[in-house]
Amino acid sequence: MYTSLLGILTAIFWAVADIFIAQSTKSFKPVFAAALVSFLGAILFGIYYMFFIRVPVPTNMHGVVWSGLAGFFISIAGVFFFRALHQGPIGLISALSSTYPAITLLLAILIFDATLTSRQAIGFAMVLVGVISAAGFHVSDGNKTKSGTSGTAMALLAALSWGIGYGLLAEGVKLLGWQAASLVQFGV
């Protein structure tokens, strides 16, 4: 029950955050807004780490590299996401960019030798069909912005970058633990 409640609250906070992000990109350039959010997140996690986490600074270089690369890809995903929300529409952008777990799964299978059950494979295929369908139905002349493009491509690039980033971060977490891996990831 507690885990389900946390999952629902997380989804609500992400939805509300997407609305604020979309509005912020109307006042600030999307890249600046993404950099500001990343900077504030790094500062807040750094303060949290100093006061509440009693884990030493990481020394496992493989874990640091995986986590550092994850930080790079996650930061790039933020830029793509903010640009996508700037171009709109928010409902589709948010949904498409939230498909990053499919990319993470592909990375885990292809690079890190993860395996899937048949049920997981069916779910994965359903996600891919849904993404392709949503992106295909969205691309039409009526949904293009003044620059001539929709935010769909940026949303898919965000999903790709987040998928790679979180796949790499999972390896960093295996080697360093979530606290130290997060410290490195936020520090990038």
Short mmCIF file of N, CA and C in Angstrom, two decimals:
data_model
loop_
_atom_site.label_atom_id
_atom_site.label_comp_id
_atom_site.label_asym_id
_atom_site.label_seq_id
_atom_site.Cartn_x
_atom_site.Cartn_y
_atom_site.Cartn_z
N MET A 1 0.82 -1.19 0.00
CA MET A 1 0.00 0.00 0.00
C MET A 1 0.87 1.26 0.00
N TYR A 2 1.87 1.28 0.88
CA TYR A 2 2.76 2.44 1.01
C TYR A 2 3.50 2.70 -0.30
N THR A 3 4.01 1.65 -0.95
CA THR A 3 4.72 1.79 -2.22
C THR A 3 3.80 2.31 -3.31
N SER A 4 2.59 1.81 -3.36
CA SER A 4 1.62 2.28 -4.36
C SER A 4 1.31 3.76 -4.16
N LEU A 5 1.14 4.16 -2.92
CA LEU A 5 0.87 5.56 -2.62
C LEU A 5 2.03 6.45 -3.07
N LEU A 6 3.24 6.01 -2.78
CA LEU A 6 4.40 6.78 -3.22
C LEU A 6 4.48 6.87 -4.75
N GLY A 7 4.14 5.78 -5.43
CA GLY A 7 4.13 5.79 -6.90
C GLY A 7 3.11 6.76 -7.45
N ILE A 8 1.92 6.76 -6.86
CA ILE A 8 0.87 7.69 -7.31
C ILE A 8 1.27 9.13 -7.04
N LEU A 9 1.81 9.40 -5.86
CA LEU A 9 2.26 10.76 -5.54
C LEU A 9 3.37 11.22 -6.48
N THR A 10 4.29 10.31 -6.81
CA THR A 10 5.35 10.65 -7.74
C THR A 10 4.78 11.02 -9.10
N ALA A 11 3.84 10.24 -9.59
CA ALA A 11 3.22 10.54 -10.89
C ALA A 11 2.51 11.89 -10.86
N ILE A 12 1.84 12.20 -9.78
CA ILE A 12 1.15 13.49 -9.66
C ILE A 12 2.17 14.64 -9.66
N PHE A 13 3.24 14.50 -8.89
CA PHE A 13 4.25 15.55 -8.84
C PHE A 13 4.92 15.74 -10.20
N TRP A 14 5.20 14.64 -10.91
CA TRP A 14 5.78 14.77 -12.25
C TRP A 14 4.82 15.49 -13.19
N ALA A 15 3.54 15.17 -13.12
CA ALA A 15 2.57 15.83 -13.99
C ALA A 15 2.50 17.33 -13.71
N VAL A 16 2.45 17.68 -12.44
CA VAL A 16 2.42 19.10 -12.07
C VAL A 16 3.72 19.78 -12.49
N ALA A 17 4.84 19.11 -12.29
CA ALA A 17 6.13 19.68 -12.69
C ALA A 17 6.18 19.93 -14.19
N ASP A 18 5.64 19.01 -14.99
CA ASP A 18 5.63 19.20 -16.44
C ASP A 18 4.87 20.46 -16.83
N ILE A 19 3.79 20.74 -16.13
CA ILE A 19 3.01 21.95 -16.42
C ILE A 19 3.86 23.19 -16.09
N PHE A 20 4.52 23.18 -14.94
CA PHE A 20 5.37 24.32 -14.58
C PHE A 20 6.55 24.47 -15.54
N ILE A 21 7.12 23.35 -15.96
CA ILE A 21 8.23 23.40 -16.91
C ILE A 21 7.77 23.99 -18.23
N ALA A 22 6.63 23.54 -18.71
CA ALA A 22 6.10 24.08 -19.97
C ALA A 22 5.89 25.59 -19.86
N GLN A 23 5.37 26.05 -18.73
CA GLN A 23 5.16 27.49 -18.54
C GLN A 23 6.50 28.23 -18.43
N SER A 24 7.48 27.63 -17.76
CA SER A 24 8.77 28.31 -17.60
C SER A 24 9.47 28.49 -18.93
N THR A 25 9.27 27.57 -19.87
CA THR A 25 9.94 27.70 -21.17
C THR A 25 9.30 28.78 -22.03
N LYS A 26 8.18 29.32 -21.58
CA LYS A 26 7.58 30.46 -22.28
C LYS A 26 8.26 31.76 -21.84
N SER A 27 8.84 31.77 -20.62
CA SER A 27 9.50 32.95 -20.08
C SER A 27 11.01 32.91 -20.25
N PHE A 28 11.59 31.73 -20.18
CA PHE A 28 13.04 31.55 -20.30
C PHE A 28 13.33 30.66 -21.49
N LYS A 29 14.52 30.76 -22.01
CA LYS A 29 14.93 29.84 -23.06
C LYS A 29 14.98 28.43 -22.46
N PRO A 30 14.52 27.43 -23.22
CA PRO A 30 14.46 26.07 -22.67
C PRO A 30 15.79 25.54 -22.14
N VAL A 31 16.89 25.87 -22.81
CA VAL A 31 18.19 25.38 -22.36
C VAL A 31 18.56 26.01 -21.02
N PHE A 32 18.29 27.30 -20.86
CA PHE A 32 18.56 27.97 -19.59
C PHE A 32 17.71 27.37 -18.47
N ALA A 33 16.42 27.15 -18.75
CA ALA A 33 15.53 26.58 -17.75
C ALA A 33 16.00 25.18 -17.34
N ALA A 34 16.43 24.37 -18.32
CA ALA A 34 16.92 23.02 -18.02
C ALA A 34 18.19 23.09 -17.17
N ALA A 35 19.09 24.00 -17.51
CA ALA A 35 20.33 24.15 -16.75
C ALA A 35 20.04 24.61 -15.32
N LEU A 36 19.10 25.51 -15.17
CA LEU A 36 18.74 26.00 -13.84
C LEU A 36 18.16 24.89 -12.98
N VAL A 37 17.27 24.10 -13.54
CA VAL A 37 16.69 22.98 -12.80
C VAL A 37 17.77 21.96 -12.41
N SER A 38 18.68 21.64 -13.34
CA SER A 38 19.76 20.70 -13.04
C SER A 38 20.67 21.25 -11.94
N PHE A 39 20.99 22.52 -12.02
CA PHE A 39 21.85 23.16 -11.02
C PHE A 39 21.19 23.12 -9.64
N LEU A 40 19.92 23.52 -9.58
CA LEU A 40 19.22 23.51 -8.29
C LEU A 40 19.10 22.09 -7.73
N GLY A 41 18.84 21.11 -8.60
CA GLY A 41 18.78 19.72 -8.16
C GLY A 41 20.11 19.25 -7.59
N ALA A 42 21.20 19.64 -8.25
CA ALA A 42 22.53 19.24 -7.77
C ALA A 42 22.83 19.88 -6.41
N ILE A 43 22.50 21.14 -6.26
CA ILE A 43 22.74 21.83 -4.99
C ILE A 43 21.92 21.18 -3.87
N LEU A 44 20.64 20.95 -4.13
CA LEU A 44 19.78 20.36 -3.10
C LEU A 44 20.24 18.95 -2.72
N PHE A 45 20.62 18.13 -3.74
CA PHE A 45 21.08 16.78 -3.40
C PHE A 45 22.42 16.85 -2.66
N GLY A 46 23.29 17.77 -3.05
CA GLY A 46 24.57 17.93 -2.35
C GLY A 46 24.36 18.26 -0.88
N ILE A 47 23.43 19.15 -0.59
CA ILE A 47 23.12 19.51 0.81
C ILE A 47 22.55 18.30 1.54
N TYR A 48 21.62 17.58 0.90
CA TYR A 48 21.04 16.38 1.49
C TYR A 48 22.14 15.35 1.78
N TYR A 49 23.04 15.15 0.83
CA TYR A 49 24.13 14.18 0.98
C TYR A 49 25.01 14.53 2.18
N MET A 50 25.36 15.81 2.29
CA MET A 50 26.25 16.24 3.38
C MET A 50 25.63 16.04 4.75
N PHE A 51 24.34 16.28 4.87
CA PHE A 51 23.72 16.26 6.19
C PHE A 51 23.05 14.94 6.57
N PHE A 52 22.62 14.16 5.59
CA PHE A 52 21.81 12.99 5.92
C PHE A 52 22.38 11.64 5.46
N ILE A 53 23.34 11.65 4.58
CA ILE A 53 23.87 10.39 4.06
C ILE A 53 25.28 10.19 4.60
N ARG A 54 25.49 9.06 5.20
CA ARG A 54 26.79 8.76 5.81
C ARG A 54 27.56 7.74 4.97
N VAL A 55 27.63 7.98 3.67
CA VAL A 55 28.35 7.10 2.77
C VAL A 55 29.60 7.86 2.31
N PRO A 56 30.77 7.21 2.33
CA PRO A 56 31.98 7.92 1.89
C PRO A 56 31.91 8.28 0.40
N VAL A 57 32.71 9.25 0.03
CA VAL A 57 32.80 9.65 -1.37
C VAL A 57 33.27 8.43 -2.17
N PRO A 58 32.68 8.18 -3.35
CA PRO A 58 32.97 6.96 -4.10
C PRO A 58 34.42 6.88 -4.59
N THR A 59 34.94 5.64 -4.57
CA THR A 59 36.29 5.40 -5.06
C THR A 59 36.35 4.37 -6.17
N ASN A 60 35.28 3.63 -6.40
CA ASN A 60 35.25 2.63 -7.47
C ASN A 60 35.15 3.36 -8.81
N MET A 61 36.22 3.35 -9.60
CA MET A 61 36.27 4.14 -10.83
C MET A 61 35.25 3.69 -11.86
N HIS A 62 34.98 2.40 -11.97
CA HIS A 62 33.96 1.94 -12.91
C HIS A 62 32.59 2.51 -12.54
N GLY A 63 32.27 2.48 -11.26
CA GLY A 63 31.00 3.04 -10.80
C GLY A 63 30.93 4.54 -11.04
N VAL A 64 32.04 5.23 -10.83
CA VAL A 64 32.09 6.67 -11.05
C VAL A 64 31.90 6.98 -12.54
N VAL A 65 32.54 6.20 -13.41
CA VAL A 65 32.40 6.43 -14.86
C VAL A 65 30.97 6.18 -15.30
N TRP A 66 30.37 5.05 -14.89
CA TRP A 66 28.98 4.77 -15.27
C TRP A 66 28.06 5.89 -14.77
N SER A 67 28.24 6.29 -13.53
CA SER A 67 27.38 7.32 -12.95
C SER A 67 27.62 8.68 -13.60
N GLY A 68 28.86 8.99 -13.93
CA GLY A 68 29.17 10.25 -14.60
C GLY A 68 28.57 10.30 -16.00
N LEU A 69 28.71 9.21 -16.74
CA LEU A 69 28.08 9.15 -18.07
C LEU A 69 26.56 9.25 -17.95
N ALA A 70 26.01 8.62 -16.93
CA ALA A 70 24.57 8.72 -16.69
C ALA A 70 24.17 10.18 -16.47
N GLY A 71 24.94 10.89 -15.68
CA GLY A 71 24.66 12.30 -15.43
C GLY A 71 24.66 13.11 -16.71
N PHE A 72 25.61 12.82 -17.59
CA PHE A 72 25.68 13.52 -18.87
C PHE A 72 24.41 13.28 -19.69
N PHE A 73 24.04 12.01 -19.86
CA PHE A 73 22.87 11.68 -20.67
C PHE A 73 21.57 12.21 -20.05
N ILE A 74 21.47 12.14 -18.73
CA ILE A 74 20.27 12.65 -18.05
C ILE A 74 20.17 14.17 -18.21
N SER A 75 21.30 14.86 -18.16
CA SER A 75 21.29 16.31 -18.37
C SER A 75 20.88 16.67 -19.78
N ILE A 76 21.41 15.95 -20.76
CA ILE A 76 21.05 16.19 -22.16
C ILE A 76 19.55 15.91 -22.35
N ALA A 77 19.04 14.87 -21.71
CA ALA A 77 17.62 14.55 -21.80
C ALA A 77 16.78 15.72 -21.28
N GLY A 78 17.23 16.34 -20.20
CA GLY A 78 16.51 17.49 -19.66
C GLY A 78 16.40 18.61 -20.68
N VAL A 79 17.49 18.86 -21.40
CA VAL A 79 17.47 19.91 -22.43
C VAL A 79 16.47 19.54 -23.53
N PHE A 80 16.52 18.31 -24.01
CA PHE A 80 15.56 17.87 -25.04
C PHE A 80 14.12 18.00 -24.53
N PHE A 81 13.90 17.60 -23.28
CA PHE A 81 12.56 17.63 -22.72
C PHE A 81 12.04 19.07 -22.61
N PHE A 82 12.87 19.97 -22.12
CA PHE A 82 12.45 21.36 -21.99
C PHE A 82 12.17 21.98 -23.36
N ARG A 83 13.01 21.65 -24.34
CA ARG A 83 12.76 22.16 -25.70
C ARG A 83 11.47 21.56 -26.26
N ALA A 84 11.23 20.29 -25.99
CA ALA A 84 10.00 19.65 -26.47
C ALA A 84 8.78 20.32 -25.85
N LEU A 85 8.82 20.58 -24.55
CA LEU A 85 7.68 21.22 -23.90
C LEU A 85 7.48 22.64 -24.41
N HIS A 86 8.56 23.29 -24.78
CA HIS A 86 8.46 24.64 -25.35
C HIS A 86 7.71 24.60 -26.69
N GLN A 87 7.94 23.52 -27.46
CA GLN A 87 7.30 23.38 -28.76
C GLN A 87 5.90 22.79 -28.64
N GLY A 88 5.67 21.97 -27.61
CA GLY A 88 4.35 21.41 -27.33
C GLY A 88 3.94 20.31 -28.29
N PRO A 89 2.78 19.76 -28.09
CA PRO A 89 1.82 19.94 -27.00
C PRO A 89 2.21 19.15 -25.75
N ILE A 90 1.91 19.69 -24.58
CA ILE A 90 2.39 19.14 -23.32
C ILE A 90 1.90 17.71 -23.07
N GLY A 91 0.65 17.40 -23.39
CA GLY A 91 0.12 16.05 -23.12
C GLY A 91 0.89 14.98 -23.86
N LEU A 92 1.14 15.19 -25.12
CA LEU A 92 1.86 14.21 -25.92
C LEU A 92 3.34 14.18 -25.55
N ILE A 93 3.93 15.36 -25.35
CA ILE A 93 5.35 15.44 -25.00
C ILE A 93 5.62 14.67 -23.71
N SER A 94 4.81 14.92 -22.71
CA SER A 94 4.98 14.25 -21.43
C SER A 94 4.86 12.74 -21.57
N ALA A 95 3.87 12.30 -22.34
CA ALA A 95 3.66 10.86 -22.52
C ALA A 95 4.81 10.22 -23.29
N LEU A 96 5.23 10.83 -24.39
CA LEU A 96 6.30 10.25 -25.20
C LEU A 96 7.63 10.21 -24.44
N SER A 97 7.95 11.28 -23.74
CA SER A 97 9.22 11.31 -23.03
C SER A 97 9.24 10.34 -21.85
N SER A 98 8.07 9.96 -21.38
CA SER A 98 7.98 9.02 -20.27
C SER A 98 8.17 7.57 -20.69
N THR A 99 8.49 7.34 -21.94
CA THR A 99 8.73 5.98 -22.42
C THR A 99 10.19 5.57 -22.27
N TYR A 100 10.98 6.38 -21.58
CA TYR A 100 12.40 6.06 -21.43
C TYR A 100 12.68 4.69 -20.81
N PRO A 101 11.81 4.12 -19.96
CA PRO A 101 12.13 2.78 -19.45
C PRO A 101 12.28 1.74 -20.56
N ALA A 102 11.59 1.93 -21.68
CA ALA A 102 11.76 0.99 -22.80
C ALA A 102 13.19 1.06 -23.34
N ILE A 103 13.74 2.25 -23.41
CA ILE A 103 15.13 2.41 -23.88
C ILE A 103 16.08 1.82 -22.85
N THR A 104 15.81 2.07 -21.58
CA THR A 104 16.64 1.49 -20.52
C THR A 104 16.64 -0.03 -20.62
N LEU A 105 15.47 -0.59 -20.86
CA LEU A 105 15.36 -2.04 -20.98
C LEU A 105 16.17 -2.56 -22.16
N LEU A 106 16.06 -1.89 -23.30
CA LEU A 106 16.85 -2.29 -24.47
C LEU A 106 18.35 -2.26 -24.17
N LEU A 107 18.79 -1.18 -23.52
CA LEU A 107 20.19 -1.06 -23.15
C LEU A 107 20.61 -2.18 -22.21
N ALA A 108 19.77 -2.47 -21.23
CA ALA A 108 20.08 -3.54 -20.28
C ALA A 108 20.20 -4.89 -20.98
N ILE A 109 19.34 -5.13 -21.96
CA ILE A 109 19.38 -6.40 -22.69
C ILE A 109 20.60 -6.48 -23.60
N LEU A 110 20.83 -5.42 -24.38
CA LEU A 110 21.89 -5.44 -25.39
C LEU A 110 23.30 -5.31 -24.81
N ILE A 111 23.47 -4.53 -23.77
CA ILE A 111 24.81 -4.26 -23.26
C ILE A 111 25.11 -4.99 -21.95
N PHE A 112 24.12 -5.04 -21.06
CA PHE A 112 24.36 -5.57 -19.73
C PHE A 112 23.80 -6.97 -19.52
N ASP A 113 23.42 -7.65 -20.59
CA ASP A 113 22.98 -9.04 -20.56
C ASP A 113 21.77 -9.32 -19.67
N ALA A 114 20.85 -8.38 -19.58
CA ALA A 114 19.61 -8.62 -18.83
C ALA A 114 18.72 -9.55 -19.65
N THR A 115 17.81 -10.21 -18.99
CA THR A 115 16.87 -11.10 -19.68
C THR A 115 15.44 -10.67 -19.37
N LEU A 116 14.52 -11.06 -20.25
CA LEU A 116 13.11 -10.73 -20.10
C LEU A 116 12.27 -11.99 -19.97
N THR A 117 11.22 -11.90 -19.18
CA THR A 117 10.23 -12.96 -19.19
C THR A 117 9.31 -12.70 -20.39
N SER A 118 8.49 -13.66 -20.74
CA SER A 118 7.58 -13.46 -21.87
C SER A 118 6.57 -12.35 -21.56
N ARG A 119 6.13 -12.25 -20.34
CA ARG A 119 5.20 -11.19 -19.94
C ARG A 119 5.86 -9.81 -20.10
N GLN A 120 7.11 -9.69 -19.70
CA GLN A 120 7.83 -8.42 -19.86
C GLN A 120 8.02 -8.09 -21.33
N ALA A 121 8.30 -9.09 -22.15
CA ALA A 121 8.50 -8.87 -23.58
C ALA A 121 7.21 -8.37 -24.23
N ILE A 122 6.07 -8.92 -23.84
CA ILE A 122 4.79 -8.46 -24.37
C ILE A 122 4.54 -7.00 -23.96
N GLY A 123 4.79 -6.68 -22.72
CA GLY A 123 4.62 -5.31 -22.24
C GLY A 123 5.54 -4.34 -22.97
N PHE A 124 6.76 -4.75 -23.20
CA PHE A 124 7.73 -3.94 -23.92
C PHE A 124 7.25 -3.68 -25.35
N ALA A 125 6.75 -4.72 -26.01
CA ALA A 125 6.24 -4.56 -27.38
C ALA A 125 5.04 -3.62 -27.40
N MET A 126 4.18 -3.71 -26.41
CA MET A 126 3.03 -2.82 -26.35
C MET A 126 3.45 -1.36 -26.19
N VAL A 127 4.47 -1.11 -25.39
CA VAL A 127 4.98 0.26 -25.22
C VAL A 127 5.52 0.79 -26.55
N LEU A 128 6.29 -0.04 -27.25
CA LEU A 128 6.85 0.40 -28.53
C LEU A 128 5.75 0.72 -29.54
N VAL A 129 4.75 -0.14 -29.63
CA VAL A 129 3.64 0.10 -30.57
C VAL A 129 2.90 1.39 -30.18
N GLY A 130 2.70 1.60 -28.91
CA GLY A 130 2.02 2.82 -28.45
C GLY A 130 2.80 4.08 -28.78
N VAL A 131 4.11 4.05 -28.57
CA VAL A 131 4.94 5.22 -28.88
C VAL A 131 4.92 5.52 -30.36
N ILE A 132 5.10 4.49 -31.17
CA ILE A 132 5.11 4.69 -32.62
C ILE A 132 3.76 5.22 -33.09
N SER A 133 2.69 4.68 -32.54
CA SER A 133 1.35 5.14 -32.91
C SER A 133 1.12 6.59 -32.50
N ALA A 134 1.47 6.92 -31.27
CA ALA A 134 1.25 8.28 -30.79
C ALA A 134 2.07 9.28 -31.59
N ALA A 135 3.30 8.96 -31.87
CA ALA A 135 4.15 9.88 -32.64
C ALA A 135 3.64 10.01 -34.07
N GLY A 136 3.22 8.91 -34.66
CA GLY A 136 2.74 8.94 -36.03
C GLY A 136 1.45 9.70 -36.18
N PHE A 137 0.52 9.55 -35.23
CA PHE A 137 -0.74 10.27 -35.31
C PHE A 137 -0.55 11.75 -35.04
N HIS A 138 0.47 12.09 -34.30
CA HIS A 138 0.67 13.49 -33.92
C HIS A 138 1.26 14.33 -35.05
N VAL A 139 2.12 13.75 -35.86
CA VAL A 139 2.80 14.53 -36.88
C VAL A 139 1.84 14.86 -38.01
N SER A 140 1.36 16.07 -37.98
CA SER A 140 0.49 16.57 -39.04
C SER A 140 0.68 18.07 -39.12
N ASP A 141 0.24 18.68 -40.20
CA ASP A 141 0.45 20.11 -40.38
C ASP A 141 -0.22 20.93 -39.29
N GLY A 142 -1.33 20.48 -38.77
CA GLY A 142 -2.04 21.23 -37.75
C GLY A 142 -1.34 21.26 -36.41
N ASN A 143 -0.38 20.38 -36.17
CA ASN A 143 0.31 20.31 -34.89
C ASN A 143 1.71 20.88 -34.92
N LYS A 144 2.07 21.57 -35.96
CA LYS A 144 3.42 22.11 -36.05
C LYS A 144 3.45 23.52 -35.48
N THR A 145 4.60 23.88 -34.91
CA THR A 145 4.77 25.20 -34.35
C THR A 145 5.26 26.14 -35.43
N LYS A 146 5.47 27.40 -35.05
CA LYS A 146 5.91 28.39 -36.03
C LYS A 146 7.28 28.06 -36.61
N SER A 147 8.08 27.28 -35.91
CA SER A 147 9.39 26.89 -36.44
C SER A 147 9.27 25.76 -37.45
N GLY A 148 8.07 25.18 -37.59
CA GLY A 148 7.85 24.14 -38.59
C GLY A 148 8.02 22.73 -38.07
N THR A 149 8.27 22.57 -36.78
CA THR A 149 8.44 21.23 -36.22
C THR A 149 7.57 21.09 -34.99
N SER A 150 7.26 19.88 -34.65
CA SER A 150 6.53 19.65 -33.40
C SER A 150 7.54 19.23 -32.34
N GLY A 151 7.08 19.16 -31.11
CA GLY A 151 7.96 18.75 -30.02
C GLY A 151 8.15 17.25 -29.95
N THR A 152 7.50 16.51 -30.84
CA THR A 152 7.56 15.06 -30.80
C THR A 152 8.98 14.52 -30.91
N ALA A 153 9.74 15.03 -31.87
CA ALA A 153 11.11 14.54 -32.05
C ALA A 153 11.96 14.81 -30.82
N MET A 154 11.82 16.00 -30.24
CA MET A 154 12.58 16.33 -29.02
C MET A 154 12.17 15.44 -27.86
N ALA A 155 10.87 15.13 -27.76
CA ALA A 155 10.40 14.25 -26.69
C ALA A 155 10.99 12.85 -26.83
N LEU A 156 11.07 12.37 -28.07
CA LEU A 156 11.65 11.04 -28.29
C LEU A 156 13.16 11.05 -28.02
N LEU A 157 13.83 12.16 -28.35
CA LEU A 157 15.25 12.27 -28.02
C LEU A 157 15.45 12.33 -26.51
N ALA A 158 14.53 13.00 -25.80
CA ALA A 158 14.59 13.01 -24.33
C ALA A 158 14.43 11.59 -23.79
N ALA A 159 13.47 10.85 -24.33
CA ALA A 159 13.26 9.47 -23.87
C ALA A 159 14.49 8.62 -24.14
N LEU A 160 15.09 8.80 -25.31
CA LEU A 160 16.30 8.05 -25.65
C LEU A 160 17.43 8.38 -24.68
N SER A 161 17.65 9.67 -24.44
CA SER A 161 18.74 10.09 -23.55
C SER A 161 18.49 9.66 -22.11
N TRP A 162 17.25 9.80 -21.63
CA TRP A 162 16.95 9.32 -20.28
C TRP A 162 17.10 7.81 -20.19
N GLY A 163 16.67 7.11 -21.22
CA GLY A 163 16.79 5.65 -21.23
C GLY A 163 18.23 5.20 -21.11
N ILE A 164 19.11 5.84 -21.89
CA ILE A 164 20.54 5.53 -21.81
C ILE A 164 21.08 5.92 -20.45
N GLY A 165 20.74 7.12 -20.01
CA GLY A 165 21.24 7.61 -18.72
C GLY A 165 20.87 6.73 -17.56
N TYR A 166 19.61 6.35 -17.48
CA TYR A 166 19.18 5.52 -16.35
C TYR A 166 19.70 4.09 -16.45
N GLY A 167 19.92 3.60 -17.66
CA GLY A 167 20.56 2.30 -17.82
C GLY A 167 21.99 2.32 -17.28
N LEU A 168 22.71 3.38 -17.59
CA LEU A 168 24.08 3.53 -17.09
C LEU A 168 24.09 3.75 -15.59
N LEU A 169 23.13 4.53 -15.10
CA LEU A 169 23.06 4.80 -13.67
C LEU A 169 22.80 3.51 -12.88
N ALA A 170 22.01 2.62 -13.45
CA ALA A 170 21.76 1.34 -12.77
C ALA A 170 23.06 0.58 -12.53
N GLU A 171 23.95 0.64 -13.50
CA GLU A 171 25.25 -0.01 -13.33
C GLU A 171 26.08 0.70 -12.27
N GLY A 172 26.01 2.04 -12.26
CA GLY A 172 26.70 2.80 -11.23
C GLY A 172 26.19 2.48 -9.84
N VAL A 173 24.87 2.33 -9.72
CA VAL A 173 24.26 2.01 -8.43
C VAL A 173 24.71 0.63 -7.96
N LYS A 174 24.83 -0.33 -8.87
CA LYS A 174 25.31 -1.67 -8.50
C LYS A 174 26.69 -1.60 -7.87
N LEU A 175 27.54 -0.72 -8.40
CA LEU A 175 28.92 -0.66 -7.95
C LEU A 175 29.15 0.29 -6.77
N LEU A 176 28.34 1.35 -6.68
CA LEU A 176 28.59 2.37 -5.66
C LEU A 176 27.51 2.47 -4.59
N GLY A 177 26.33 1.93 -4.88
CA GLY A 177 25.16 2.18 -4.03
C GLY A 177 24.46 3.44 -4.55
N TRP A 178 23.17 3.58 -4.23
CA TRP A 178 22.40 4.67 -4.82
C TRP A 178 22.88 6.04 -4.35
N GLN A 179 23.36 6.13 -3.12
CA GLN A 179 23.74 7.42 -2.59
C GLN A 179 24.95 7.99 -3.33
N ALA A 180 26.02 7.21 -3.42
CA ALA A 180 27.23 7.68 -4.08
C ALA A 180 27.03 7.84 -5.58
N ALA A 181 26.29 6.92 -6.20
CA ALA A 181 26.01 7.02 -7.64
C ALA A 181 25.22 8.29 -7.93
N SER A 182 24.26 8.61 -7.07
CA SER A 182 23.48 9.83 -7.25
C SER A 182 24.34 11.07 -7.08
N LEU A 183 25.26 11.03 -6.13
CA LEU A 183 26.18 12.16 -5.91
C LEU A 183 26.97 12.45 -7.18
N VAL A 184 27.51 11.41 -7.80
CA VAL A 184 28.28 11.57 -9.03
C VAL A 184 27.38 12.03 -10.17
N GLN A 185 26.22 11.39 -10.31
CA GLN A 185 25.29 11.72 -11.39
C GLN A 185 24.85 13.18 -11.30
N PHE A 186 24.49 13.65 -10.12
CA PHE A 186 24.06 15.04 -9.96
C PHE A 186 25.23 16.01 -10.14
N GLY A 187 26.43 15.54 -9.85
CA GLY A 187 27.60 16.42 -9.97
C GLY A 187 28.04 16.69 -11.39
N VAL A 188 27.53 15.93 -12.33
CA VAL A 188 27.95 16.12 -13.73
C VAL A 188 27.21 17.26 -14.36
#
